[in-house]
PDB file of C-alpha atoms in Angstrom:
ATOM      1  CA  GLN A   1      92.145  92.090  98.664  1.00  0.00           C
ATOM      2  CA  VAL A   2      95.283  91.976 100.608  1.00  0.00           C
ATOM      3  CA  GLN A   3      95.819  94.537 103.446  1.00  0.00           C
ATOM      4  CA  LEU A   4      98.680  94.682 106.003  1.00  0.00           C
ATOM      5  CA  VAL A   5      98.390  97.153 108.873  1.00  0.00           C
ATOM      6  CA  GLU A   6     101.350  97.667 111.163  1.00  0.00           C
ATOM      7  CA  SER A   7     101.190  99.036 114.774  1.00  0.00           C
ATOM      8  CA  GLY A   8     103.282  99.403 117.862  1.00  0.00           C
ATOM      9  CA  GLY A   9     105.983 101.659 116.757  1.00  0.00           C
ATOM     10  CA  SER A  10     107.293 104.247 119.243  1.00  0.00           C
ATOM     11  CA  LEU A  11     110.103 106.030 120.909  1.00  0.00           C
ATOM     12  CA  VAL A  12     112.089 103.776 123.271  1.00  0.00           C
ATOM     13  CA  GLN A  13     115.183 104.074 125.192  1.00  0.00           C
ATOM     14  CA  PRO A  14     118.256 101.820 124.310  1.00  0.00           C
ATOM     15  CA  GLY A  15     117.951  98.607 126.146  1.00  0.00           C
ATOM     16  CA  GLY A  16     114.092  98.744 125.933  1.00  0.00           C
ATOM     17  CA  SER A  17     111.602  96.709 124.429  1.00  0.00           C
ATOM     18  CA  LEU A  18     108.700  96.993 121.911  1.00  0.00           C
ATOM     19  CA  LYS A  19     106.184  94.647 120.250  1.00  0.00           C
ATOM     20  CA  LEU A  20     105.126  95.416 116.675  1.00  0.00           C
ATOM     21  CA  SER A  21     101.861  93.880 115.231  1.00  0.00           C
ATOM     22  CA  CYS A  22     100.809  93.457 111.814  1.00  0.00           C
ATOM     23  CA  ALA A  23      97.167  92.753 111.217  1.00  0.00           C
ATOM     24  CA  ALA A  24      96.612  90.919 107.826  1.00  0.00           C
ATOM     25  CA  SER A  25      93.574  90.510 105.741  1.00  0.00           C
ATOM     26  CA  GLY A  26      93.251  88.542 102.581  1.00  0.00           C
ATOM     27  CA  ILE A  27      96.238  86.430 103.533  1.00  0.00           C
ATOM     28  CA  PHE A  28      96.114  82.592 103.634  1.00  0.00           C
ATOM     29  CA  SER A  29      97.588  80.987 106.705  1.00  0.00           C
ATOM     30  CA  SER A  30     100.166  79.110 104.409  1.00  0.00           C
ATOM     31  CA  THR A  31     101.611  82.475 103.210  1.00  0.00           C
ATOM     32  CA  ALA A  32     105.087  83.305 104.355  1.00  0.00           C
ATOM     33  CA  MET A  33     105.236  86.632 106.144  1.00  0.00           C
ATOM     34  CA  GLY A  34     108.024  88.854 107.504  1.00  0.00           C
ATOM     35  CA  TRP A  35     109.215  92.067 108.904  1.00  0.00           C
ATOM     36  CA  TYR A  36     111.688  94.305 107.002  1.00  0.00           C
ATOM     37  CA  ARG A  37     113.079  97.818 108.041  1.00  0.00           C
ATOM     38  CA  GLN A  38     114.484 100.862 106.344  1.00  0.00           C
ATOM     39  CA  ALA A  39     116.637 103.310 108.223  1.00  0.00           C
ATOM     40  CA  PRO A  40     117.158 106.838 106.851  1.00  0.00           C
ATOM     41  CA  GLY A  41     119.504 106.762 103.884  1.00  0.00           C
ATOM     42  CA  LYS A  42     119.686 102.937 103.726  1.00  0.00           C
ATOM     43  CA  GLN A  43     118.046 100.175 101.736  1.00  0.00           C
ATOM     44  CA  ARG A  44     115.218  98.181 103.145  1.00  0.00           C
ATOM     45  CA  GLU A  45     116.454  95.020 104.849  1.00  0.00           C
ATOM     46  CA  LEU A  46     114.964  91.758 106.049  1.00  0.00           C
ATOM     47  CA  VAL A  47     114.571  91.688 109.765  1.00  0.00           C
ATOM     48  CA  ALA A  48     112.733  88.364 110.092  1.00  0.00           C
ATOM     49  CA  ARG A  49     110.531  85.896 108.356  1.00  0.00           C
ATOM     50  CA  ILE A  50     108.320  83.029 109.316  1.00  0.00           C
ATOM     51  CA  SER A  51     107.365  80.418 106.708  1.00  0.00           C
ATOM     52  CA  ARG A  52     104.182  78.504 106.064  1.00  0.00           C
ATOM     53  CA  GLY A  53     105.297  75.700 108.237  1.00  0.00           C
ATOM     54  CA  GLY A  54     106.324  78.059 111.028  1.00  0.00           C
ATOM     55  CA  SER A  55     110.056  77.997 110.670  1.00  0.00           C
ATOM     56  CA  THR A  56     111.827  81.459 111.193  1.00  0.00           C
ATOM     57  CA  ASN A  57     114.847  83.194 110.216  1.00  0.00           C
ATOM     58  CA  TYR A  58     116.508  86.382 111.239  1.00  0.00           C
ATOM     59  CA  ALA A  59     118.952  88.961 110.344  1.00  0.00           C
ATOM     60  CA  ASP A  60     122.287  88.412 112.094  1.00  0.00           C
ATOM     61  CA  SER A  61     122.011  91.866 113.613  1.00  0.00           C
ATOM     62  CA  VAL A  62     118.822  90.832 115.556  1.00  0.00           C
ATOM     63  CA  LYS A  63     119.329  87.237 116.391  1.00  0.00           C
ATOM     64  CA  GLY A  64     118.842  86.672 120.092  1.00  0.00           C
ATOM     65  CA  ARG A  65     117.083  90.064 120.520  1.00  0.00           C
ATOM     66  CA  PHE A  66     114.025  89.930 118.274  1.00  0.00           C
ATOM     67  CA  THR A  67     111.263  87.182 117.942  1.00  0.00           C
ATOM     68  CA  ILE A  68     108.839  86.897 115.234  1.00  0.00           C
ATOM     69  CA  SER A  69     105.483  84.882 115.836  1.00  0.00           C
ATOM     70  CA  ARG A  70     102.226  84.458 114.258  1.00  0.00           C
ATOM     71  CA  ASP A  71      98.606  84.138 115.487  1.00  0.00           C
ATOM     72  CA  TYR A  72      96.747  82.217 112.795  1.00  0.00           C
ATOM     73  CA  VAL A  73      93.359  82.826 114.459  1.00  0.00           C
ATOM     74  CA  LYS A  74      93.868  86.520 114.579  1.00  0.00           C
ATOM     75  CA  ASN A  75      95.818  86.465 111.276  1.00  0.00           C
ATOM     76  CA  THR A  76      98.347  88.659 112.889  1.00  0.00           C
ATOM     77  CA  VAL A  77     102.249  88.580 112.786  1.00  0.00           C
ATOM     78  CA  TYR A  78     104.227  90.052 115.774  1.00  0.00           C
ATOM     79  CA  LEU A  79     107.735  91.188 116.148  1.00  0.00           C
ATOM     80  CA  GLN A  80     109.057  91.231 119.806  1.00  0.00           C
ATOM     81  CA  MET A  81     112.118  93.317 119.949  1.00  0.00           C
ATOM     82  CA  ASN A  82     114.181  93.315 123.195  1.00  0.00           C
ATOM     83  CA  SER A  83     117.472  94.978 124.090  1.00  0.00           C
ATOM     84  CA  LEU A  84     116.923  97.676 121.424  1.00  0.00           C
ATOM     85  CA  LYS A  85     119.844  99.635 120.046  1.00  0.00           C
ATOM     86  CA  PRO A  86     119.991 102.981 118.427  1.00  0.00           C
ATOM     87  CA  GLU A  87     120.915 101.265 115.130  1.00  0.00           C
ATOM     88  CA  ASP A  88     117.451  99.528 115.221  1.00  0.00           C
ATOM     89  CA  THR A  89     115.902 102.928 114.497  1.00  0.00           C
ATOM     90  CA  ALA A  90     113.974 102.448 111.367  1.00  0.00           C
ATOM     91  CA  VAL A  91     110.560 102.358 109.746  1.00  0.00           C
ATOM     92  CA  TYR A  92     109.455  98.610 110.051  1.00  0.00           C
ATOM     93  CA  TYR A  93     107.302  97.035 107.257  1.00  0.00           C
ATOM     94  CA  CYS A  94     105.225  94.002 107.347  1.00  0.00           C
ATOM     95  CA  ASN A  95     105.480  91.842 104.319  1.00  0.00           C
ATOM     96  CA  ALA A  96     103.486  88.887 102.690  1.00  0.00           C
ATOM     97  CA  PHE A  97     104.522  86.855  99.779  1.00  0.00           C
ATOM     98  CA  GLN A  98     101.448  85.334  98.329  1.00  0.00           C
ATOM     99  CA  PHE A  99     101.057  83.662  94.907  1.00  0.00           C
ATOM    100  CA  GLY A 100     104.202  85.363  93.679  1.00  0.00           C
ATOM    101  CA  VAL A 101     103.331  88.762  94.628  1.00  0.00           C
ATOM    102  CA  ASP A 102     104.933  90.801  97.493  1.00  0.00           C
ATOM    103  CA  TYR A 103     102.575  92.868  99.586  1.00  0.00           C
ATOM    104  CA  TRP A 104     103.560  95.572 102.044  1.00  0.00           C
ATOM    105  CA  GLY A 105     102.022  97.595 104.851  1.00  0.00           C
ATOM    106  CA  LYS A 106     102.701 101.371 105.227  1.00  0.00           C
ATOM    107  CA  GLY A 107     105.318 100.869 108.044  1.00  0.00           C
ATOM    108  CA  THR A 108     105.553 101.878 111.601  1.00  0.00           C
ATOM    109  CA  LEU A 109     108.345 103.926 112.989  1.00  0.00           C
ATOM    110  CA  VAL A 110     110.559 102.749 115.742  1.00  0.00           C
ATOM    111  CA  THR A 111     113.056 105.278 117.280  1.00  0.00           C
ATOM    112  CA  VAL A 112     115.626 104.027 119.720  1.00  0.00           C
ATOM    113  CA  SER A 113     117.153 106.948 121.499  1.00  0.00           C
ATOM    114  CA  SER A 114     117.830 108.405 124.973  1.00  0.00           C
TER     115      SER A 114
END
């Protein structure tokens, strides 16, 4: 059974940093994983993904500020977010795409505000 549990969301000031974690169970190390976000009134969008081979891709809006990484021993995916902006405010969701099925966590709220 696949389970994704996000943590690390918080209120942070503009320019600050946060690190999100996604603890995964039931996921093979070869499964691509990623982070998505959904702001109020907007559609869910891709933030960053890490492939089975370790290659990464990012939304243009976060390139140079966010870094996705993966600990294969802990089966955990991270999203390091630096230089946060108010427009980064959203619920962040962990995603795993395994055997043709999308799995989602329940999300963690990130609020960037002074």
